[in-house]
């Protein structure tokens, strides 16, 4: 998740006094506004709980009123502090830190704790209405949806809630996977737009886990609905013969067979992103990126209008980072951001092993860069669990057993470590080299990398001159 404090605001307090509010953004969207004293209180609690040697440096108090320059300096320091806490594997996942974020989100939006009805969309467009509290965190809402659907507890963890935006022609833009530190009802209500929905979708990548889900009637129906939806949207490629087979299975009600056939199709289980820009193989190329099968797949439109395709395997990514910058909205002027309306520009950059001895950075400019980064992280997590001999069931059971249920949800919430940095000059945050050194690429990659992208030759469909895992 991308944490930043891009702006401050002078607000009125009690007795006519004023104070500076610091706007904490998550993934480029306002999450909450907090005072310095609130963050200081959080810092003191963390220090008391975990010790001074673990807690990052916190900006000191000032005796006198801060000048505008000092306010800006404190904003930068608080931003770095929040990022450091979020990135720390222990502090970032602590109930103390995340309950602070949850409470601050609720206070900022000024939504009291009360019972409400929330619609959860399924892949086929059907809506499931759950009765929750406005203060329920993501895991609470997911559990409520699973209960309403009669999905067993041990399978609920195979699914996640995603915030999506519906565009023209029913196109869906996946904004982000809802995190356990946020309140889904407040997150979607604060957007004040009917274009946004919360969708239930499977949250794993390895199709081997489909078997666990399909053993249950409800799980089978959810997976079937998602497969049908992905085919109808063109996310899964189907030729005429395959289409006839799928239609026949659908007419017979053979859902398992339908899914099994779907598993053999290109891009099964992939998440497709909106068209964006990449610098590979040339700067300024239009590209459609899809995530799945432990890779990022590129459909690139070159300047000469030629279309190319290739894949970047996550096992060949040494590291990646997400960076953001403020850029003026195009209005015919070149005013800086402090005197013109600005928007956040997001980029995902990863360092890729193009050949045995050559690494190259590849950059994607997309408002979904953080979502792409989250996909990469979850792929790596799955690979590491499998490499260590564990199973996704054990991982999900551990998370479920350690979860905080509704009765305690006012106090605690969890989330994964920080994946990205708002400073384009900072070193990469996600470093895979130390993790993947212990991973046998030959054991992980299902293919011989024949479709991996080679840095020297960017050929047409399925014709990339890649390197095999044996070359490493």
CSV table of C-alpha atoms in Angstrom, one decimal:
chain,number,residue,atom,x,y,z
A,1,UNK,CA,0.0,0.0,0.0
A,2,UNK,CA,1.2,3.5,-0.8
A,3,UNK,CA,1.1,5.9,2.1
A,4,UNK,CA,1.7,9.6,1.7
A,5,UNK,CA,0.9,12.9,3.2
A,6,UNK,CA,0.7,15.2,0.2
A,7,UNK,CA,-1.0,18.2,1.8
A,8,UNK,CA,-1.9,20.0,5.0
A,9,UNK,CA,-4.9,22.1,5.9
A,10,UNK,CA,-5.5,24.7,8.6
A,11,UNK,CA,-8.7,23.8,10.4
A,12,UNK,CA,-10.7,25.4,13.2
A,13,UNK,CA,-10.7,23.7,16.6
A,14,UNK,CA,-12.6,24.4,19.8
A,15,UNK,CA,-12.8,27.9,21.3
A,16,UNK,CA,-11.9,29.4,17.9
A,17,UNK,CA,-8.4,28.0,17.9
A,18,UNK,CA,-6.8,26.7,14.7
A,19,UNK,CA,-4.6,23.7,14.0
A,20,UNK,CA,-2.8,22.0,11.1
A,21,UNK,CA,-4.4,18.8,9.8
A,22,UNK,CA,-2.2,16.4,7.9
A,23,UNK,CA,-4.0,14.4,5.1
A,24,UNK,CA,-2.9,10.8,5.0
A,25,UNK,CA,-3.5,9.3,1.6
A,26,UNK,CA,-3.5,5.6,0.8
A,27,UNK,CA,-3.0,4.6,-2.8
A,28,UNK,CA,-3.4,8.3,-3.8
A,29,UNK,CA,-6.9,8.6,-2.1
A,30,UNK,CA,-7.6,10.5,1.1
A,31,UNK,CA,-7.9,8.0,4.0
A,32,UNK,CA,-7.9,10.4,7.0
A,33,UNK,CA,-6.9,13.7,8.4
A,34,UNK,CA,-5.0,13.8,11.7
A,35,UNK,CA,-3.3,16.3,14.0
A,36,UNK,CA,0.3,16.2,15.0
A,37,UNK,CA,-0.7,15.4,18.5
A,38,UNK,CA,-2.6,12.3,17.4
A,39,UNK,CA,0.4,11.0,15.5
A,40,UNK,CA,2.6,11.8,18.5
A,41,UNK,CA,0.2,9.8,20.7
A,42,UNK,CA,0.4,6.9,18.3
A,43,UNK,CA,4.2,7.2,18.4
A,44,UNK,CA,4.3,7.1,22.2
A,45,UNK,CA,2.1,4.0,22.3
A,46,UNK,CA,4.2,2.2,19.7
A,47,UNK,CA,7.3,3.1,21.6
A,48,UNK,CA,5.9,1.8,24.8
A,49,UNK,CA,4.7,-1.4,23.2
A,50,UNK,CA,7.7,-2.3,21.1
A,51,UNK,CA,10.6,-0.3,22.5
A,52,UNK,CA,12.4,2.8,21.4
A,53,UNK,CA,15.0,0.9,19.3
A,54,UNK,CA,12.3,-0.3,16.9
A,55,UNK,CA,10.3,2.9,16.4
A,56,UNK,CA,11.4,5.2,13.6
A,57,UNK,CA,12.4,8.8,14.3
A,58,UNK,CA,9.5,11.1,15.0
A,59,UNK,CA,9.6,14.9,14.3
A,60,UNK,CA,10.1,16.8,17.6
A,61,UNK,CA,7.7,19.2,19.2
A,62,UNK,CA,8.0,22.9,18.7
A,63,UNK,CA,7.5,25.5,21.4
A,64,UNK,CA,6.3,28.3,19.1
A,65,UNK,CA,3.8,28.4,16.3
A,66,UNK,CA,5.2,26.8,13.1
A,67,UNK,CA,6.0,28.9,10.1
A,68,UNK,CA,4.8,27.7,6.7
A,69,UNK,CA,8.3,26.4,6.0
A,70,UNK,CA,8.3,24.5,9.3
A,71,UNK,CA,4.8,23.1,8.6
A,72,UNK,CA,6.1,21.8,5.2
A,73,UNK,CA,9.2,20.3,6.8
A,74,UNK,CA,7.0,18.5,9.5
A,75,UNK,CA,4.7,17.2,6.7
A,76,UNK,CA,7.7,15.6,5.0
A,77,UNK,CA,9.0,14.1,8.3
A,78,UNK,CA,5.6,12.7,9.2
A,79,UNK,CA,5.2,11.2,5.8
A,80,UNK,CA,8.5,9.4,6.1
A,81,UNK,CA,7.5,8.3,9.6
A,82,UNK,CA,4.2,6.8,8.4
A,83,UNK,CA,6.0,5.0,5.6
A,84,UNK,CA,8.6,3.6,7.9
A,85,UNK,CA,6.1,2.3,10.4
A,86,UNK,CA,4.0,0.9,7.6
A,87,UNK,CA,7.0,-0.8,6.0
A,88,UNK,CA,8.2,-2.4,9.2
A,89,UNK,CA,7.0,-6.0,9.2
A,90,UNK,CA,6.0,-5.9,12.9
A,91,UNK,CA,4.8,-2.3,13.3
A,92,UNK,CA,3.0,-2.2,10.0
A,93,UNK,CA,0.9,-5.2,10.8
A,94,UNK,CA,0.3,-4.3,14.5
A,95,UNK,CA,-3.2,-3.9,15.8
A,96,UNK,CA,-2.1,-0.6,17.4
A,97,UNK,CA,-1.1,1.0,14.2
A,98,UNK,CA,-4.0,-0.3,12.1
A,99,UNK,CA,-6.7,0.4,14.7
A,100,UNK,CA,-5.4,4.0,14.7
A,101,UNK,CA,-5.9,4.2,10.9
A,102,UNK,CA,-9.4,2.7,11.2
A,103,UNK,CA,-10.5,5.1,13.9
A,104,UNK,CA,-9.0,8.1,12.0
A,105,UNK,CA,-10.8,7.1,8.8
A,106,UNK,CA,-14.1,7.0,10.7
A,107,UNK,CA,-13.5,10.3,12.5
A,108,UNK,CA,-12.5,12.1,9.3
A,109,UNK,CA,-15.6,11.0,7.4
A,110,UNK,CA,-17.7,11.7,10.5
A,111,UNK,CA,-19.8,8.5,10.1
A,112,UNK,CA,-21.0,7.2,13.4
A,113,UNK,CA,-21.0,3.5,14.3
A,114,UNK,CA,-24.4,2.0,13.3
A,115,UNK,CA,-25.9,-0.9,11.5
A,116,UNK,CA,-26.1,-0.5,7.7
A,117,UNK,CA,-26.8,-2.6,4.6
A,118,UNK,CA,-23.9,-3.0,2.1
A,119,UNK,CA,-24.1,-4.5,-1.4
A,120,UNK,CA,-21.3,-6.9,-2.3
A,121,UNK,CA,-21.3,-7.7,-6.1
A,122,UNK,CA,-20.5,-11.1,-7.5
A,123,UNK,CA,-18.7,-11.6,-10.8
A,124,UNK,CA,-22.0,-12.3,-12.6
A,125,UNK,CA,-23.5,-9.0,-11.5
A,126,UNK,CA,-25.6,-10.4,-8.8
A,127,UNK,CA,-25.6,-8.5,-5.5
A,128,UNK,CA,-25.5,-9.9,-2.0
A,129,UNK,CA,-26.6,-7.5,0.7
A,130,UNK,CA,-25.0,-7.9,4.1
A,131,UNK,CA,-25.9,-6.2,7.3
A,132,UNK,CA,-22.8,-4.8,9.0
A,133,UNK,CA,-21.6,-2.0,11.2
A,134,UNK,CA,-20.1,1.1,9.6
A,135,UNK,CA,-17.0,0.4,11.7
A,136,UNK,CA,-16.5,-3.1,10.4
A,137,UNK,CA,-13.2,-3.7,8.8
A,138,UNK,CA,-12.6,-5.6,5.6
A,139,UNK,CA,-12.3,-9.1,7.2
A,140,UNK,CA,-15.5,-8.6,9.1
A,141,UNK,CA,-17.4,-7.6,5.8
A,142,UNK,CA,-15.8,-10.6,4.0
A,143,UNK,CA,-17.0,-12.9,6.7
A,144,UNK,CA,-20.5,-11.4,6.6
A,145,UNK,CA,-20.6,-12.0,2.8
A,146,UNK,CA,-19.4,-15.6,3.2
A,147,UNK,CA,-22.0,-16.2,5.9
A,148,UNK,CA,-24.7,-14.8,3.7
A,149,UNK,CA,-23.6,-17.0,0.8
A,150,UNK,CA,-23.2,-20.0,3.0
A,151,UNK,CA,-19.5,-20.2,2.1
A,152,UNK,CA,-17.5,-22.2,4.8
A,153,UNK,CA,-15.1,-20.3,7.0
A,154,UNK,CA,-12.1,-22.3,5.7
A,155,UNK,CA,-12.9,-21.1,2.1
A,156,UNK,CA,-13.6,-17.5,2.8
A,157,UNK,CA,-9.9,-16.8,2.8
A,158,UNK,CA,-9.6,-17.9,-0.8
A,159,UNK,CA,-11.6,-14.8,-1.7
A,160,UNK,CA,-11.1,-11.0,-1.2
A,161,UNK,CA,-13.1,-7.8,-1.6
A,162,UNK,CA,-12.0,-5.5,-4.4
A,163,UNK,CA,-12.9,-1.9,-5.0
A,164,UNK,CA,-13.8,-1.5,-8.7
A,165,UNK,CA,-15.0,1.3,-10.9
A,166,UNK,CA,-17.6,0.6,-13.6
A,167,UNK,CA,-16.9,2.4,-16.9
A,168,UNK,CA,-18.4,2.6,-20.3
A,169,UNK,CA,-19.7,-0.7,-21.9
A,170,UNK,CA,-19.6,-2.3,-18.4
A,171,UNK,CA,-15.8,-2.2,-18.3
A,172,UNK,CA,-14.4,-2.7,-14.8
A,173,UNK,CA,-11.3,-1.0,-13.5
A,174,UNK,CA,-9.9,-2.7,-10.4
A,175,UNK,CA,-8.9,0.2,-8.1
A,176,UNK,CA,-7.5,-1.9,-5.2
A,177,UNK,CA,-7.9,-4.9,-3.0
A,178,UNK,CA,-9.6,-3.7,0.2
A,179,UNK,CA,-7.2,-3.9,3.1
A,180,UNK,CA,-8.0,-5.1,6.6
A,181,UNK,CA,-7.1,-1.7,8.1
A,182,UNK,CA,-9.9,0.1,6.2
A,183,UNK,CA,-13.6,0.2,6.6
A,184,UNK,CA,-15.3,-0.9,3.4
A,185,UNK,CA,-18.6,0.9,4.0
A,186,UNK,CA,-16.8,4.2,4.7
A,187,UNK,CA,-14.3,3.7,1.9
A,188,UNK,CA,-17.0,3.4,-0.7
A,189,UNK,CA,-19.4,5.9,0.8
A,190,UNK,CA,-16.7,8.6,0.9
A,191,UNK,CA,-16.2,8.3,-2.9
A,192,UNK,CA,-19.7,9.6,-3.4
A,193,UNK,CA,-20.1,7.9,-6.8
A,194,UNK,CA,-22.4,5.1,-8.0
A,195,UNK,CA,-19.7,4.0,-10.4
A,196,UNK,CA,-17.8,2.3,-7.6
A,197,UNK,CA,-18.7,-1.1,-6.3
A,198,UNK,CA,-17.2,-3.8,-4.0
A,199,UNK,CA,-16.7,-7.1,-5.8
A,200,UNK,CA,-16.0,-10.5,-4.3
A,201,UNK,CA,-13.3,-12.3,-6.3
A,202,UNK,CA,-10.8,-15.2,-5.7
A,203,UNK,CA,-7.6,-13.8,-4.3
A,204,UNK,CA,-5.1,-16.6,-5.2
A,205,UNK,CA,-3.1,-17.2,-8.4
A,206,UNK,CA,-2.3,-20.9,-8.5
A,207,UNK,CA,-5.1,-22.7,-10.3
A,208,UNK,CA,-4.2,-25.8,-8.2
A,209,UNK,CA,-6.2,-24.2,-5.4
A,210,UNK,CA,-9.3,-24.2,-7.6
A,211,UNK,CA,-9.8,-27.8,-6.5
A,212,UNK,CA,-10.2,-26.8,-2.9
A,213,UNK,CA,-12.8,-24.2,-3.9
A,214,UNK,CA,-14.7,-26.5,-6.3
A,215,UNK,CA,-15.2,-29.2,-3.7
A,216,UNK,CA,-17.8,-26.9,-2.1
A,217,UNK,CA,-21.1,-26.0,-3.9
A,218,UNK,CA,-20.9,-22.3,-3.1
A,219,UNK,CA,-17.3,-22.1,-4.0
A,220,UNK,CA,-17.9,-23.9,-7.2
A,221,UNK,CA,-20.7,-21.4,-8.1
A,222,UNK,CA,-18.5,-18.4,-7.3
A,223,UNK,CA,-15.5,-19.7,-9.4
A,224,UNK,CA,-17.8,-20.6,-12.2
A,225,UNK,CA,-19.4,-17.1,-12.3
A,226,UNK,CA,-16.0,-15.5,-12.3
A,227,UNK,CA,-14.8,-17.7,-15.2
A,228,UNK,CA,-17.9,-17.0,-17.2
A,229,UNK,CA,-17.5,-13.3,-16.6
A,230,UNK,CA,-13.8,-13.2,-17.5
A,231,UNK,CA,-14.6,-15.0,-20.8
A,232,UNK,CA,-17.5,-12.6,-21.6
A,233,UNK,CA,-15.2,-9.6,-21.0
A,234,UNK,CA,-12.5,-11.0,-23.2
A,235,UNK,CA,-10.0,-11.4,-20.4
A,236,UNK,CA,-9.8,-15.2,-21.2
A,237,UNK,CA,-9.2,-15.9,-24.9
A,238,UNK,CA,-11.5,-18.4,-26.6
A,239,UNK,CA,-11.5,-19.6,-30.2
A,240,UNK,CA,-14.6,-20.8,-32.0
A,241,UNK,CA,-14.2,-24.5,-31.2
A,242,UNK,CA,-13.5,-23.8,-27.5
A,243,UNK,CA,-16.5,-21.5,-27.5
A,244,UNK,CA,-18.8,-24.3,-28.7
A,245,UNK,CA,-17.4,-26.7,-26.1
A,246,UNK,CA,-18.0,-24.1,-23.3
A,247,UNK,CA,-21.5,-23.4,-24.5
A,248,UNK,CA,-22.3,-27.1,-24.6
A,249,UNK,CA,-21.0,-27.6,-21.0
A,250,UNK,CA,-22.9,-24.5,-19.9
A,251,UNK,CA,-26.1,-25.8,-21.3
A,252,UNK,CA,-25.6,-29.2,-19.6
A,253,UNK,CA,-24.9,-27.4,-16.3
A,254,UNK,CA,-21.5,-29.0,-16.1
A,255,UNK,CA,-19.8,-26.3,-14.1
A,256,UNK,CA,-16.7,-28.2,-13.0
A,257,UNK,CA,-16.0,-29.3,-16.5
A,258,UNK,CA,-16.6,-25.8,-17.7
A,259,UNK,CA,-13.9,-24.5,-15.2
A,260,UNK,CA,-11.5,-27.3,-16.1
A,261,UNK,CA,-11.7,-26.4,-19.8
A,262,UNK,CA,-11.3,-22.7,-18.8
A,263,UNK,CA,-8.1,-23.6,-17.0
A,264,UNK,CA,-6.6,-24.7,-20.3
A,265,UNK,CA,-7.4,-21.3,-22.0
A,266,UNK,CA,-5.0,-18.4,-22.4
A,267,UNK,CA,-5.1,-15.9,-19.6
A,268,UNK,CA,-7.3,-18.0,-17.3
A,269,UNK,CA,-7.1,-16.4,-13.8
A,270,UNK,CA,-5.4,-13.2,-15.0
A,271,UNK,CA,-6.4,-9.7,-13.8
A,272,UNK,CA,-6.5,-7.2,-16.7
A,273,UNK,CA,-5.6,-3.6,-16.2
A,274,UNK,CA,-6.7,-0.5,-18.1
A,275,UNK,CA,-4.6,0.6,-21.1
A,276,UNK,CA,-1.5,2.5,-20.0
A,277,UNK,CA,2.1,3.5,-21.1
A,278,UNK,CA,5.4,1.7,-20.9
A,279,UNK,CA,9.0,2.4,-21.8
A,280,UNK,CA,9.6,-1.2,-23.1
A,281,UNK,CA,10.6,-1.9,-25.8
A,282,UNK,CA,10.5,1.8,-26.6
A,283,UNK,CA,9.5,4.9,-24.6
A,284,UNK,CA,5.9,6.0,-24.9
A,285,UNK,CA,4.4,2.7,-26.0
A,286,UNK,CA,0.8,2.0,-25.3
A,287,UNK,CA,0.3,-1.3,-23.4
A,288,UNK,CA,-2.3,-3.5,-21.9
A,289,UNK,CA,-1.0,-5.2,-18.8
A,290,UNK,CA,-2.4,-8.4,-17.3
A,291,UNK,CA,-1.3,-10.2,-14.1
A,292,UNK,CA,-1.5,-13.9,-13.7
A,293,UNK,CA,0.5,-17.2,-13.8
A,294,UNK,CA,3.3,-15.5,-11.8
A,295,UNK,CA,3.9,-12.9,-14.6
A,296,UNK,CA,3.0,-9.6,-16.0
A,297,UNK,CA,1.8,-10.0,-19.6
A,298,UNK,CA,2.3,-7.1,-22.0
A,299,UNK,CA,0.3,-6.4,-25.2
A,300,UNK,CA,2.3,-3.5,-26.6
A,301,UNK,CA,1.4,-1.2,-29.4
A,302,UNK,CA,4.6,0.1,-31.0
A,303,UNK,CA,4.9,3.6,-32.6
A,304,UNK,CA,4.6,1.9,-36.0
A,305,UNK,CA,1.1,0.6,-34.9
A,306,UNK,CA,2.5,-3.0,-34.8
A,307,UNK,CA,1.2,-5.1,-31.9
A,308,UNK,CA,3.5,-7.3,-29.8
A,309,UNK,CA,3.1,-9.5,-26.8
A,310,UNK,CA,5.4,-11.0,-24.2
A,311,UNK,CA,5.6,-11.8,-20.5
A,312,UNK,CA,7.8,-10.8,-17.5
A,313,UNK,CA,8.0,-13.6,-15.0
A,314,UNK,CA,8.0,-12.6,-11.4
A,315,UNK,CA,10.9,-15.1,-10.7
A,316,UNK,CA,13.1,-12.9,-13.0
A,317,UNK,CA,12.3,-9.7,-11.2
A,318,UNK,CA,15.1,-8.7,-8.9
A,319,UNK,CA,13.0,-5.9,-7.3
A,320,UNK,CA,10.3,-3.4,-8.0
A,321,UNK,CA,9.0,-0.1,-6.7
A,322,UNK,CA,6.0,2.2,-7.1
A,323,UNK,CA,6.7,6.0,-7.2
A,324,UNK,CA,4.3,8.9,-7.4
A,325,UNK,CA,4.7,12.5,-8.4
A,326,UNK,CA,2.5,15.5,-8.6
A,327,UNK,CA,1.9,16.7,-12.1
A,328,UNK,CA,-0.2,19.7,-13.3
A,329,UNK,CA,-3.5,18.9,-15.0
A,330,UNK,CA,-3.2,19.8,-18.6
A,331,UNK,CA,-4.8,23.2,-19.1
A,332,UNK,CA,-2.6,24.9,-21.6
A,333,UNK,CA,-0.3,26.3,-19.0
A,334,UNK,CA,3.0,25.2,-17.5
A,335,UNK,CA,2.2,26.4,-13.9
A,336,UNK,CA,3.9,24.5,-11.1
A,337,UNK,CA,1.7,22.4,-8.8
A,338,UNK,CA,1.6,25.0,-6.1
A,339,UNK,CA,-0.3,27.3,-8.4
A,340,UNK,CA,-2.4,24.9,-10.5
A,341,UNK,CA,-4.5,21.9,-10.0
A,342,UNK,CA,-2.4,18.8,-9.9
A,343,UNK,CA,-3.0,15.0,-10.2
A,344,UNK,CA,-0.9,12.1,-8.9
A,345,UNK,CA,1.1,10.3,-11.5
A,346,UNK,CA,1.9,6.7,-10.5
A,347,UNK,CA,4.6,4.4,-12.0
A,348,UNK,CA,5.6,0.8,-11.4
A,349,UNK,CA,9.2,0.0,-12.2
A,350,UNK,CA,10.8,-3.4,-12.0
A,351,UNK,CA,14.3,-4.6,-12.6
A,352,UNK,CA,14.2,-7.6,-14.8
A,353,UNK,CA,16.7,-10.3,-15.7
A,354,UNK,CA,16.7,-10.0,-19.5
A,355,UNK,CA,19.6,-12.4,-20.0
A,356,UNK,CA,22.0,-14.3,-17.8
A,357,UNK,CA,24.2,-11.2,-17.0
A,358,UNK,CA,21.9,-8.3,-17.9
A,359,UNK,CA,19.4,-6.6,-15.8
A,360,UNK,CA,17.1,-3.8,-17.1
A,361,UNK,CA,14.5,-1.6,-15.6
A,362,UNK,CA,11.0,-1.6,-17.1
A,363,UNK,CA,8.6,1.1,-16.2
A,364,UNK,CA,4.8,1.2,-16.4
A,365,UNK,CA,2.9,4.5,-16.0
A,366,UNK,CA,-0.6,3.7,-14.8
A,367,UNK,CA,-3.1,4.8,-12.1
A,368,UNK,CA,-3.3,1.1,-11.3
A,369,UNK,CA,0.4,0.8,-10.5
A,370,UNK,CA,-0.2,0.1,-6.9
A,371,UNK,CA,-2.7,-2.6,-7.7
A,372,UNK,CA,-0.1,-4.2,-10.1
A,373,UNK,CA,2.5,-4.0,-7.2
A,374,UNK,CA,0.0,-5.7,-4.9
A,375,UNK,CA,-0.5,-8.5,-7.4
A,376,UNK,CA,3.3,-9.0,-7.7
A,377,UNK,CA,3.6,-9.2,-4.0
A,378,UNK,CA,0.8,-11.8,-3.6
A,379,UNK,CA,2.4,-13.9,-6.3
A,380,UNK,CA,5.7,-13.9,-4.5
A,381,UNK,CA,4.0,-14.7,-1.2
A,382,UNK,CA,2.3,-17.8,-2.8
A,383,UNK,CA,5.6,-18.9,-4.3
A,384,UNK,CA,7.4,-18.6,-1.0
A,385,UNK,CA,4.7,-20.5,0.8
A,386,UNK,CA,4.9,-23.3,-1.7
A,387,UNK,CA,8.8,-23.3,-1.7
A,388,UNK,CA,8.8,-23.6,2.1
A,389,UNK,CA,6.6,-26.7,1.9
A,390,UNK,CA,3.6,-24.9,3.3
A,391,UNK,CA,0.1,-24.6,1.8
A,392,UNK,CA,-2.2,-21.8,1.2
A,393,UNK,CA,-4.7,-23.4,3.6
A,394,UNK,CA,-2.2,-23.2,6.4
A,395,UNK,CA,-1.5,-19.6,5.5
A,396,UNK,CA,-5.1,-18.7,5.5
A,397,UNK,CA,-5.9,-20.6,8.6
A,398,UNK,CA,-3.1,-18.7,10.4
A,399,UNK,CA,-4.5,-15.4,9.3
A,400,UNK,CA,-8.0,-16.4,10.2
A,401,UNK,CA,-7.1,-17.7,13.6
A,402,UNK,CA,-5.2,-14.5,14.3
A,403,UNK,CA,-8.0,-12.2,13.1
A,404,UNK,CA,-10.0,-9.9,15.2
A,405,UNK,CA,-13.7,-10.6,15.1
A,406,UNK,CA,-16.4,-8.0,15.1
A,407,UNK,CA,-16.6,-7.9,18.9
A,408,UNK,CA,-13.0,-6.6,19.0
A,409,UNK,CA,-13.0,-4.8,15.7
A,410,UNK,CA,-13.2,-1.4,17.4
A,411,UNK,CA,-9.6,-2.0,18.6
A,412,UNK,CA,-7.7,-3.8,16.0
A,413,UNK,CA,-7.1,-4.5,12.3
A,414,UNK,CA,-4.3,-5.9,10.2
A,415,UNK,CA,-2.6,-5.2,6.9
A,416,UNK,CA,0.5,-6.3,4.8
A,417,UNK,CA,3.7,-4.4,4.7
A,418,UNK,CA,4.3,-1.3,2.6
A,419,UNK,CA,5.2,-2.1,-1.0
A,420,UNK,CA,6.1,1.3,-2.4
A,421,UNK,CA,7.6,4.7,-2.0
A,422,UNK,CA,6.3,8.1,-3.0
A,423,UNK,CA,9.8,9.4,-3.6
A,424,UNK,CA,11.1,8.5,-7.1
A,425,UNK,CA,14.6,9.0,-5.9
A,426,UNK,CA,14.5,6.5,-3.1
A,427,UNK,CA,15.9,3.0,-3.5
A,428,UNK,CA,13.4,0.3,-4.3
A,429,UNK,CA,11.3,-0.9,-1.4
A,430,UNK,CA,10.5,-4.4,-2.5
A,431,UNK,CA,13.7,-6.4,-2.8
A,432,UNK,CA,13.2,-9.9,-4.1
A,433,UNK,CA,16.8,-10.8,-4.5
A,434,UNK,CA,17.2,-12.0,-1.0
A,435,UNK,CA,13.9,-13.9,-1.1
A,436,UNK,CA,14.4,-15.5,-4.5
A,437,UNK,CA,18.0,-16.5,-3.8
A,438,UNK,CA,16.6,-19.4,-1.9
A,439,UNK,CA,14.1,-20.3,-4.6
A,440,UNK,CA,14.8,-22.7,-7.4
A,441,UNK,CA,13.6,-20.9,-10.5
A,442,UNK,CA,13.5,-24.3,-12.3
A,443,UNK,CA,11.3,-25.6,-9.6
A,444,UNK,CA,8.9,-22.7,-9.7
A,445,UNK,CA,8.5,-21.9,-13.4
A,446,UNK,CA,6.0,-24.1,-15.1
A,447,UNK,CA,7.2,-23.2,-18.5
A,448,UNK,CA,10.6,-23.0,-20.1
A,449,UNK,CA,10.3,-19.3,-20.4
A,450,UNK,CA,9.8,-19.5,-24.1
A,451,UNK,CA,7.4,-16.6,-24.0
A,452,UNK,CA,9.5,-14.4,-21.7
A,453,UNK,CA,10.6,-11.1,-23.1
A,454,UNK,CA,14.1,-10.8,-24.4
A,455,UNK,CA,15.7,-7.4,-24.2
A,456,UNK,CA,17.3,-7.6,-27.6
A,457,UNK,CA,14.4,-8.9,-29.7
A,458,UNK,CA,10.8,-7.9,-29.3
A,459,UNK,CA,9.0,-10.2,-31.7
A,460,UNK,CA,5.4,-10.9,-32.4
A,461,UNK,CA,2.9,-13.1,-30.6
A,462,UNK,CA,4.6,-16.1,-28.9
A,463,UNK,CA,7.9,-15.5,-30.7
A,464,UNK,CA,10.0,-13.9,-28.0
A,465,UNK,CA,13.6,-15.1,-27.8
A,466,UNK,CA,13.7,-15.6,-24.0
A,467,UNK,CA,16.1,-17.6,-21.9
A,468,UNK,CA,15.3,-20.8,-20.1
A,469,UNK,CA,15.6,-21.3,-16.3
A,470,UNK,CA,18.6,-23.6,-17.0
A,471,UNK,CA,20.6,-20.5,-18.2
A,472,UNK,CA,20.5,-18.9,-14.7
